[in-house]
Tab-separated table of C-alpha atoms and ligand atoms in Angstrom:
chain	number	residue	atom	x	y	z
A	1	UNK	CA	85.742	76.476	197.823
A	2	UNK	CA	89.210	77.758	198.280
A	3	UNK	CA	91.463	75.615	198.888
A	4	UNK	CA	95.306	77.586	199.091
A	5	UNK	CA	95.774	80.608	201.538
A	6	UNK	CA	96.268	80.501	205.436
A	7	UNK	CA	94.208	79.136	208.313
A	8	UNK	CA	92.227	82.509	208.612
A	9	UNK	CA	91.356	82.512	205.149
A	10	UNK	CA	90.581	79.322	204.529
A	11	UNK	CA	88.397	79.208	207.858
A	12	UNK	CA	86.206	82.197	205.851
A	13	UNK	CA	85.313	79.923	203.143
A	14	UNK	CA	85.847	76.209	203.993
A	15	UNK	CA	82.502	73.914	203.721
A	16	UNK	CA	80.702	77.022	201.356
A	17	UNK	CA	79.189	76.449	198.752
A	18	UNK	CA	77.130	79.446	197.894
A	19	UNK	CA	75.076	78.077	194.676
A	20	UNK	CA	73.845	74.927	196.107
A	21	UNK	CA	72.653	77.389	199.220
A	22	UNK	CA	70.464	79.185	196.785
A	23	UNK	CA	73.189	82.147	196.594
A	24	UNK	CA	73.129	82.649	200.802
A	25	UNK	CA	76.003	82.927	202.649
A	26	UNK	CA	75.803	80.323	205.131
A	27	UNK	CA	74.654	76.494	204.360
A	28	UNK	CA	71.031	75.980	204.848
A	29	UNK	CA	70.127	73.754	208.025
A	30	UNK	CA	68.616	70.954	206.679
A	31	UNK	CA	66.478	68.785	209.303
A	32	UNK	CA	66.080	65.625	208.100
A	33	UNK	CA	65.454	61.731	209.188
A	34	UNK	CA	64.341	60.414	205.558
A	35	UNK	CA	65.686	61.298	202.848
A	36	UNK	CA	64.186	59.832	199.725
A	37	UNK	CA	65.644	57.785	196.049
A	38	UNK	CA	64.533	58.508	192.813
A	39	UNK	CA	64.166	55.062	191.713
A	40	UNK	CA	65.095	51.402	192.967
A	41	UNK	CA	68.802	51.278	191.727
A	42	UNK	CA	69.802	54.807	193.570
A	43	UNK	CA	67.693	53.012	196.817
A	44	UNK	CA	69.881	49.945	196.803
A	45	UNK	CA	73.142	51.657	196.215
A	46	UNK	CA	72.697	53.915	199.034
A	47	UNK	CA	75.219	52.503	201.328
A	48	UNK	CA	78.480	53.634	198.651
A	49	UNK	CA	77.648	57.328	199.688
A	50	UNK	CA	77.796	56.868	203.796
A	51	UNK	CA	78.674	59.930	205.540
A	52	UNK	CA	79.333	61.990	202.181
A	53	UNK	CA	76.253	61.988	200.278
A	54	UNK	CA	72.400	61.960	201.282
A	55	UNK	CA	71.385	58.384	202.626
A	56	UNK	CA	69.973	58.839	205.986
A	57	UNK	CA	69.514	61.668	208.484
A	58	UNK	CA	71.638	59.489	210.239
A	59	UNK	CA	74.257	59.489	207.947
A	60	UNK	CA	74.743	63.537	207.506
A	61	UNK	CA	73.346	66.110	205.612
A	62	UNK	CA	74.719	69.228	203.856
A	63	UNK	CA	74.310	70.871	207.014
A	64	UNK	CA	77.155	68.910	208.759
A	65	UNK	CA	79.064	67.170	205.238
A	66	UNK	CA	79.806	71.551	205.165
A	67	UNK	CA	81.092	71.168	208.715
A	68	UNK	CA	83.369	68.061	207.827
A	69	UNK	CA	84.491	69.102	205.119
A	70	UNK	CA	86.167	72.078	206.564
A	71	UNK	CA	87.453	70.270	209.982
A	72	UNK	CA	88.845	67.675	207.562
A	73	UNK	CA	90.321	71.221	205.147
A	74	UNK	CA	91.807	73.535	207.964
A	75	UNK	CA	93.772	70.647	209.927
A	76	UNK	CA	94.833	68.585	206.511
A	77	UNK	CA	93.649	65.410	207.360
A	78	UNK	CA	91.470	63.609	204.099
A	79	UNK	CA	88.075	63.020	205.730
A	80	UNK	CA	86.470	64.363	209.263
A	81	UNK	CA	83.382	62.665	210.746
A	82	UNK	CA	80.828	64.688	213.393
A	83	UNK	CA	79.917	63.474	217.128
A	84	UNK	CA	77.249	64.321	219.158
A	85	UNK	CA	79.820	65.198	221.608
A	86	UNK	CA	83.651	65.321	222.430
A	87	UNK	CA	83.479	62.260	224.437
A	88	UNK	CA	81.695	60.268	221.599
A	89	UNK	CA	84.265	60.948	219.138
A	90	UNK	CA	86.754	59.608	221.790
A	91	UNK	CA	84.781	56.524	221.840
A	92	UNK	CA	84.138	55.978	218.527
A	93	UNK	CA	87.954	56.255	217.827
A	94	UNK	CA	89.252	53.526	219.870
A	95	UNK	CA	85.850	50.822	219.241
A	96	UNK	CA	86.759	51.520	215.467
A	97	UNK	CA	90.296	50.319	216.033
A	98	UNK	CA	90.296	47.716	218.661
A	99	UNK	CA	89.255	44.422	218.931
A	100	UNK	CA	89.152	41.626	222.342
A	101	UNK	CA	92.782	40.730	223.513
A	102	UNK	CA	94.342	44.329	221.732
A	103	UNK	CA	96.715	46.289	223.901
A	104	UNK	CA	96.608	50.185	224.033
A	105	UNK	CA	98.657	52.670	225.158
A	106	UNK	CA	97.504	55.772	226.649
A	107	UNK	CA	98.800	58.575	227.816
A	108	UNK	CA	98.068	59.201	231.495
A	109	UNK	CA	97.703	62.895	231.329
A	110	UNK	CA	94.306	62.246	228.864
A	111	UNK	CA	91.245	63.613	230.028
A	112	UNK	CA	90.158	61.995	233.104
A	113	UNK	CA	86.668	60.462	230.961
A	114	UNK	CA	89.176	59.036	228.665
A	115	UNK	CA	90.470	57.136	231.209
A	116	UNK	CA	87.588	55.975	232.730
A	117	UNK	CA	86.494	54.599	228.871
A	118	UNK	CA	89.569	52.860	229.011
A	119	UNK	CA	89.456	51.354	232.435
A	120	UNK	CA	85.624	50.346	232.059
A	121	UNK	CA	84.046	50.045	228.566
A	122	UNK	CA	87.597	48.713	226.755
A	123	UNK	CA	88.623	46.696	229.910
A	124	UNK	CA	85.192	44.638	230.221
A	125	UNK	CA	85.401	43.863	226.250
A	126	UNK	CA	89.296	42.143	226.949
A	127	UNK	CA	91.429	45.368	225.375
A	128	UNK	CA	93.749	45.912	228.154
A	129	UNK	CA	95.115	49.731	228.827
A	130	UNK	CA	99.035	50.475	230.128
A	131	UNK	CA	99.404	54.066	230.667
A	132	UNK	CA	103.007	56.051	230.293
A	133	UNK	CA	103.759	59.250	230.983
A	134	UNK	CA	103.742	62.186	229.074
A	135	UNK	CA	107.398	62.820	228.908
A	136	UNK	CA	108.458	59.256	227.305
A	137	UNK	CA	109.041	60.302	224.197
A	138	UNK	CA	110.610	57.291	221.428
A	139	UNK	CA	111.058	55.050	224.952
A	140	UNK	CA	107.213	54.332	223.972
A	141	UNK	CA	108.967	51.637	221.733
A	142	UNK	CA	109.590	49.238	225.546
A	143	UNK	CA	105.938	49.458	225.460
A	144	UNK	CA	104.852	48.532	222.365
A	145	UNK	CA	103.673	44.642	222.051
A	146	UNK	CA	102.929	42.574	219.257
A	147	UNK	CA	99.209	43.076	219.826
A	148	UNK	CA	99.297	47.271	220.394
A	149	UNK	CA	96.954	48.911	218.194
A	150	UNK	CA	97.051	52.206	219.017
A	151	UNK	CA	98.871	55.355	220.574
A	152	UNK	CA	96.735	57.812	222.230
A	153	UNK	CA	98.241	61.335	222.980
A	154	UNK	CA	96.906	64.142	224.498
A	155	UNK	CA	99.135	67.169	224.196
A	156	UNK	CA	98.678	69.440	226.179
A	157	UNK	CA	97.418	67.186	228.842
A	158	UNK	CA	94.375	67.820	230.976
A	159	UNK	CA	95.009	69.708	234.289
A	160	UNK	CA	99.235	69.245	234.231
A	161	UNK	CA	99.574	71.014	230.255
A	162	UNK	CA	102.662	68.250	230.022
A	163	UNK	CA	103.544	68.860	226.484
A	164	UNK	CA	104.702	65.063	224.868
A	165	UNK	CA	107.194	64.604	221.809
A	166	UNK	CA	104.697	63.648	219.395
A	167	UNK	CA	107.122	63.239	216.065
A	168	UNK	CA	108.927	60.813	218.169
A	169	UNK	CA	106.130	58.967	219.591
A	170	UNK	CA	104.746	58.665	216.265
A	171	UNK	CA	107.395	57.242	214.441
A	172	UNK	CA	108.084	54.324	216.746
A	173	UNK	CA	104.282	54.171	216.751
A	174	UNK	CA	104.397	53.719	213.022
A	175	UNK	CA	107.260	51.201	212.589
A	176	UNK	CA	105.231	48.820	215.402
A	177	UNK	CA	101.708	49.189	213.128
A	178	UNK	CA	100.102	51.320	215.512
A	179	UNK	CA	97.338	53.970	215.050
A	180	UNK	CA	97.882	57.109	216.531
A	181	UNK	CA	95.316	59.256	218.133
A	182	UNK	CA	95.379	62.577	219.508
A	183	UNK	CA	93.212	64.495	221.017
A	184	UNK	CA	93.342	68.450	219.849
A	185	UNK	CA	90.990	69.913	221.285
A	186	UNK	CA	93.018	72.742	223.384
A	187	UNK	CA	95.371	73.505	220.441
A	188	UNK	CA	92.811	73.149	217.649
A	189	UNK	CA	94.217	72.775	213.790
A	190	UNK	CA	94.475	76.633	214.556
A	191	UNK	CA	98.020	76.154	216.674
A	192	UNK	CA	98.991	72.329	216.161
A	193	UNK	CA	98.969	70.618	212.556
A	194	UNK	CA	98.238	67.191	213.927
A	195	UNK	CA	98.959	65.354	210.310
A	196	UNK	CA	102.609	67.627	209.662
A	197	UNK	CA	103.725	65.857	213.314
A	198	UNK	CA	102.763	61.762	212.919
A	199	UNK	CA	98.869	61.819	213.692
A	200	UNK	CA	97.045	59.837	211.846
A	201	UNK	CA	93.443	60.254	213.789
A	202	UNK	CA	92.891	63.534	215.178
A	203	UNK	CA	90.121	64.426	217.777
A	204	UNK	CA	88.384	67.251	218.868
A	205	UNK	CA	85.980	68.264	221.215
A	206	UNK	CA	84.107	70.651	219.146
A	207	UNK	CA	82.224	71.805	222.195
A	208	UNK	CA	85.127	73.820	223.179
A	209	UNK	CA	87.069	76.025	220.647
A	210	UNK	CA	85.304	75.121	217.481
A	211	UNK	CA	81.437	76.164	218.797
A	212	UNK	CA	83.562	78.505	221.169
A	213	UNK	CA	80.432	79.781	222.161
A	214	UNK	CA	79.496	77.706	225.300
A	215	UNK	CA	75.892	76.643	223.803
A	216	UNK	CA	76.362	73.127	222.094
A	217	UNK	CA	77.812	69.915	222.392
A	218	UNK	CA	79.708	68.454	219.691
A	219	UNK	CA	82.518	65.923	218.727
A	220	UNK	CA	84.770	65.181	215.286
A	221	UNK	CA	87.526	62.937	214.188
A	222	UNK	CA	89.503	64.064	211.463
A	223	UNK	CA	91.795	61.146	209.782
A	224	UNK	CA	93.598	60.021	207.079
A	225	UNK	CA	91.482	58.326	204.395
A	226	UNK	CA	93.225	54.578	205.331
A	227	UNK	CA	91.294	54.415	208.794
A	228	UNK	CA	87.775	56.213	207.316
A	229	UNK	CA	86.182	52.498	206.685
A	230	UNK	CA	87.000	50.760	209.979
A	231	UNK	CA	85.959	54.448	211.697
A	232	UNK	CA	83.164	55.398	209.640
A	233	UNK	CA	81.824	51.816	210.417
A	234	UNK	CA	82.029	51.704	213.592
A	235	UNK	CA	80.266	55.333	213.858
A	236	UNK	CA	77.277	53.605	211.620
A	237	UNK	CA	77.217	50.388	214.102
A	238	UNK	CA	77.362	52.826	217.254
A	239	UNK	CA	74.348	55.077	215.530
A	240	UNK	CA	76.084	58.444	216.889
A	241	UNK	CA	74.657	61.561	214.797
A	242	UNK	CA	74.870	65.446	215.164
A	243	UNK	CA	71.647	67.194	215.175
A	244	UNK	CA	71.854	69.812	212.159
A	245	UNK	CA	70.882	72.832	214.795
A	246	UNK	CA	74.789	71.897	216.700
A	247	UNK	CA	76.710	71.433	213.434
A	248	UNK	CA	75.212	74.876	212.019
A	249	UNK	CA	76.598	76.320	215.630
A	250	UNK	CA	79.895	74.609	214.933
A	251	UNK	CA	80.444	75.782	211.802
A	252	UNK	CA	79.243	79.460	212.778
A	253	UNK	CA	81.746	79.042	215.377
A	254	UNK	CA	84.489	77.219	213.391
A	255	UNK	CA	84.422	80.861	211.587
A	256	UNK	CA	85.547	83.036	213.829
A	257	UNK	CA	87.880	80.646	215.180
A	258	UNK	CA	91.322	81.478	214.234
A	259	UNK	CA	90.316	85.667	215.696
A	260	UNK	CA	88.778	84.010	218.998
A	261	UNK	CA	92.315	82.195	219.710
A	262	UNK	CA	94.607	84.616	219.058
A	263	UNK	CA	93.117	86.509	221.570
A	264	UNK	CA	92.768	83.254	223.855
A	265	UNK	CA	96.621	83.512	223.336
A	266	UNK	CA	97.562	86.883	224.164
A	267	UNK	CA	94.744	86.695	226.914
A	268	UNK	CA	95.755	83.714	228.780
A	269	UNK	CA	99.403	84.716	228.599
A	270	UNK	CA	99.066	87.666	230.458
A	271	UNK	CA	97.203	86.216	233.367
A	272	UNK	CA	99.541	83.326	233.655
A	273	UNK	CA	102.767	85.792	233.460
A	274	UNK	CA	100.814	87.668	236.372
A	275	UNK	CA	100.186	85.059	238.144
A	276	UNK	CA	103.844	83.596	237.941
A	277	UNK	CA	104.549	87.362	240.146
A	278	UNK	CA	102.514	86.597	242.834
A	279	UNK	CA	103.567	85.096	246.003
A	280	UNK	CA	100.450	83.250	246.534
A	281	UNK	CA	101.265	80.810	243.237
A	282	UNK	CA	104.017	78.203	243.556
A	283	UNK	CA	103.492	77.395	239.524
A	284	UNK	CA	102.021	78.172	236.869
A	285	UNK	CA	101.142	75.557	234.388
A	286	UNK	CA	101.506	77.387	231.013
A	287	UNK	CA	103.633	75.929	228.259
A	288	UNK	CA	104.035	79.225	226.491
A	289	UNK	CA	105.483	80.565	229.429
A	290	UNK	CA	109.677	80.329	229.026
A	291	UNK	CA	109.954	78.969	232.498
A	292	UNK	CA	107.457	76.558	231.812
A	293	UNK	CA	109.628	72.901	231.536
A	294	UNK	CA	108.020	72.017	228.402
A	295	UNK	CA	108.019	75.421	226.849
A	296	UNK	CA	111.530	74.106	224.486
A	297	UNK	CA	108.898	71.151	222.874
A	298	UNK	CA	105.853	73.878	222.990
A	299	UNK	CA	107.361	76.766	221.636
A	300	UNK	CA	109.001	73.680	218.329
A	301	UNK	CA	105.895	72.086	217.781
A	302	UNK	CA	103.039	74.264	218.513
A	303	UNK	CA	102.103	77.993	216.878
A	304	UNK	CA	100.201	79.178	219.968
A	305	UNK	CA	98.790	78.335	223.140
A	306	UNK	CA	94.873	78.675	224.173
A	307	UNK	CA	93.568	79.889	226.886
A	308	UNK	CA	93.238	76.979	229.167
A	309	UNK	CA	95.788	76.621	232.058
A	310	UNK	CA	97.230	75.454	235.460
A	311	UNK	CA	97.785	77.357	238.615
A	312	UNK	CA	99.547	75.268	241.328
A	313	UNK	CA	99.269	77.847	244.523
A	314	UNK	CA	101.370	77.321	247.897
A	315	UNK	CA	99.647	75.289	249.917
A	316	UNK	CA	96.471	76.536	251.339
A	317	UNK	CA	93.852	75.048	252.983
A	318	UNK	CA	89.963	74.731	251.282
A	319	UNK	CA	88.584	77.564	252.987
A	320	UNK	CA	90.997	80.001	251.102
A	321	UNK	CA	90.652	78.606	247.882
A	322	UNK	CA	86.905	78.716	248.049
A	323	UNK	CA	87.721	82.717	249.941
A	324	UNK	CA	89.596	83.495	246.176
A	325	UNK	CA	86.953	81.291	243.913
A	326	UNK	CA	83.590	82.048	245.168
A	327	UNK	CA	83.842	85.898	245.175
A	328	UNK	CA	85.740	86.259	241.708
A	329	UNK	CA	83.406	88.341	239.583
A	330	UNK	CA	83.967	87.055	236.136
A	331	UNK	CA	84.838	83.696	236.711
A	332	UNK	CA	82.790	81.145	236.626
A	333	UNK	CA	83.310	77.674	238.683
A	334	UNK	CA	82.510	75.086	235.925
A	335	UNK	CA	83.305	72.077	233.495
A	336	UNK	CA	84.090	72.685	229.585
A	337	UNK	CA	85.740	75.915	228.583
A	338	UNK	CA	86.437	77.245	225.039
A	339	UNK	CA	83.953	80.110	225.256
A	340	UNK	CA	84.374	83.225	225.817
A	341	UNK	CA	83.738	83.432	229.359
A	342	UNK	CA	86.105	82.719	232.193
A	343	UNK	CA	86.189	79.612	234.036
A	344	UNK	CA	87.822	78.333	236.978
A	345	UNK	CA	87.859	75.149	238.765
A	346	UNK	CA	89.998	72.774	241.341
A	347	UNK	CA	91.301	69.621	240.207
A	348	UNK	CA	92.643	66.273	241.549
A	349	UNK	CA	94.774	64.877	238.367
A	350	UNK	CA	94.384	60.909	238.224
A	351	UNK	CA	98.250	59.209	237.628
A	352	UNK	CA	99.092	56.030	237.150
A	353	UNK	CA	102.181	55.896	235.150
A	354	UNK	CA	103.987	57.865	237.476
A	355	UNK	CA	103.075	60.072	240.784
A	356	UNK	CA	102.396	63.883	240.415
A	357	UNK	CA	101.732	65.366	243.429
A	358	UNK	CA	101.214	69.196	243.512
A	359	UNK	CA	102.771	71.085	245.971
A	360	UNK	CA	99.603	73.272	247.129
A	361	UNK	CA	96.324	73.153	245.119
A	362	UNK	CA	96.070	73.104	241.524
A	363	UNK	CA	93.279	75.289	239.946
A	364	UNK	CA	92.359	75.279	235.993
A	365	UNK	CA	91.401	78.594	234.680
A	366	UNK	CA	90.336	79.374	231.214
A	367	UNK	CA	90.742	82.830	230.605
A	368	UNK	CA	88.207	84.409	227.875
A	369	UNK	CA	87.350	87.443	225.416
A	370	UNK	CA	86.918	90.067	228.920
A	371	UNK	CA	90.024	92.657	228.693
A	372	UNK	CA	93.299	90.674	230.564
A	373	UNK	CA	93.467	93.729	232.852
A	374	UNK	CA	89.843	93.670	234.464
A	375	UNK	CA	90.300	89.404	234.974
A	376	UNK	CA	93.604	89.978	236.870
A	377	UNK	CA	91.829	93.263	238.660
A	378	UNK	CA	89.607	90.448	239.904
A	379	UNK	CA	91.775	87.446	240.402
A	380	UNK	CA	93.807	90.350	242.858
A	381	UNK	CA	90.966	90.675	245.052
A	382	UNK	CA	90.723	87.170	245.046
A	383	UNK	CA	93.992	87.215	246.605
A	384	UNK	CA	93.166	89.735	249.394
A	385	UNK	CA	89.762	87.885	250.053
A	386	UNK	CA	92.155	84.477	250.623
A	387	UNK	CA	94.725	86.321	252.663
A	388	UNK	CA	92.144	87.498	255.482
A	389	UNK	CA	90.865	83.083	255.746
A	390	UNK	CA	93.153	81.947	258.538
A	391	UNK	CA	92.963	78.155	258.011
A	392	UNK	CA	95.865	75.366	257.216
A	393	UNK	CA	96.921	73.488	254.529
B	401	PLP	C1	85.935	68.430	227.152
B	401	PLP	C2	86.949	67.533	226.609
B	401	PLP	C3	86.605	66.344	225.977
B	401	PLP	C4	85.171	65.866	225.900
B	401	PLP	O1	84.344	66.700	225.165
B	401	PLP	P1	82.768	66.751	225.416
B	401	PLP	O2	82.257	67.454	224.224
B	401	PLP	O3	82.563	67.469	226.702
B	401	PLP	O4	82.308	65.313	225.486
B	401	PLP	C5	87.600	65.587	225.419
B	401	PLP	N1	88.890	65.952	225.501
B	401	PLP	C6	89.270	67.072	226.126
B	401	PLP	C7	90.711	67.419	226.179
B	401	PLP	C8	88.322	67.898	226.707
B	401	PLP	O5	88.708	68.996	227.356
């Protein structure tokens, strides 16, 4: 395994280990439930080697210990543990760190299931959930009490791309005790270094960037080794597992990962600075773009931008944004993204912390692998198809 050299070398041989493959390339997929003990001592010492050696198919097997070690490699954090999807890992985060009568803090640009975790599962158990918005920065110290556990950060946020000032989060985070959690998944390790800027737990929906494929759901944490026991407990108790067919398609993903963004990057740039020119748009929600209002914290904290944006348009009633959705060619209207297909959908962003209230209607477009020039080609005759609809906002 190497371990010095960039992101795009490292993501060619992270989690390889050739000689125990029997000299192949790529890990071998192991399907397993039992896994058997040479004698009785091994048996009843199994539970030292949870989540790192062979216990119980439950527990991993070189299949996905190749996977976590390389999440846990590429972003620098000491230890990664696998989901069976984004979602879970979300879950799994916060029940590892919170008990009855905690306080957390989220931020209310997370993803809208995030939320709903918060506001159902954590409220019925007696953790109670304020929510602050994105741009707070070290005034999350006001919100801190004596019985906050945790800081939970999603950066970009879902739907509004609100970049938040996670250094300075963190750090008044850390002086109060508090865990802090951020969710990665539009940045990846590939453009944000989640452990250089204050987090300590760092979550991904694999099903996006790291499968990047579109074919498999999957979750990981990647932490620092002080919150691996409480987290890799609570995993155990909860019983979530990744089937070794959707860690193999992570890690074949995780590969090509660092190639896929780049072009993400350039990709989804060039659509959004199109779609800035257009008269139909009021906004474009695209932190790498420099009229973008968070571009100053994007452009000192980040090393790229994905493909996953807003579009605020002026307003328009349904009948012309379903005119420029419904015919577009290589878009597709659904949930998830991090392939490389084009998606589009409309959203309605849930705020609590403070109002945000698009002037028109906000669209989220993911813009894939096709060539930039044929998806704006398309997203033009979108335009004319909308312009012809003669109904009000
Ligand atoms: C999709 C998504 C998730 C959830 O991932 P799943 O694998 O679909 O459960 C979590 N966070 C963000 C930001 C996402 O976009």
């Amino acid at each position: 395994m190497k371990k010095n050299g960039s992101k795009e070398t490292l993501l060619a041989h992270l989690g390889r280990d050739v000689a125990k493959a029997q000299r192949i390339i790529n890990p071998p997929v192991y399907h397993a439930s039992t896994i058997t003990y040479p004698d009785v001592d091994a048996w009843e010492n199994r539970h030292k080697a949870l989540y790192t050696d062979m216990v119980y198919g439950r527990f991993g097997t070189p299949t996905s210990f190749a996977l976590q070690d390389a999440m846990a490699e590429i972003e620098g954090g000491d230890r990664a543990l696998l989901y069976p999807s984004g979602m879970a890992a979300i879950a799994a985060a916060i029940l590892g760190l919170v008990k009855t009568g905690d306080h957390v803090l989220i931020c209310d640009v997370v993803y809208a299931p995030t939320r709903k975790f918060c506001d159902g599962l954590l409220a019925g158990m007696g953790v109670e959930t304020t929510y602050f918005a994105p741009g707070i920065g070290a005034g999350i110290a006001a919100l801190i009490r004596p019985n906050t556990k945790i800081v939970y950060l999603e950066s970009p946020g879902t739907h509004t791309f609100e970049i938040q000032d996670i250094p300075a989060i963190a750090a008044e985070a850390h002086k109060a005790g508090c865990v802090v959690l951020h969710d990665n998944t539009w940045a990846t390790p590939i453009f944000f270094d989640s452990f250089a800027k204050g987090v300590d737990i760092s979550i991904h929906a694999a099903t996006k960037y790291v499968v990047g494929h579109s074919d498999a759901m999957l979750g990981a944490l990647v932490m620092k080794q002080t919150h691996f026991p409480a987290i890799s407990a609570a995993t155990a108790m909860l019983g979530y597992c990744v089937g070794p067919d959707d860690a193999y398609l992570g890690l074949r993903g995780l590969r090509t990962m660092a190639v896929r963004l780049k072009q993400h990057h350039k990709n989804g740039l060039a659509v959004a600075e199109w779609l800035e020119q257009r008269p139909e748009v009021s906004r474009v929600l695209h932190p790498a773009l420099p009229s973008n209002p968070h571009h100053a914290l994007w452009k000192r904290d980040f090393t790229g931008a994905s493909g996953l944006f807003g579009v605020v348009l002026k307003p328009a009633g349904k009948a012309s944004v379903a005119a420029l959705i419904e015919g577009l060619e290589l878009f597709s209207i659904g949930a998830s993204w991090g392939g490389y297909e084009s998606l589009v959908t409309t959203c309605y962003p849930p705020r609590s912390a403070e109002p945000w209230n698009p002037e028109g209607p906000l669209l989220r477009l993911h813009i894939g692998l096709e060539d930039p020039a044929d998806v704006i080609a398309d997203l033009e005759a979108g335009f004319e198809r909308m312009k012809k609809i003669k109904d009000s906002a």
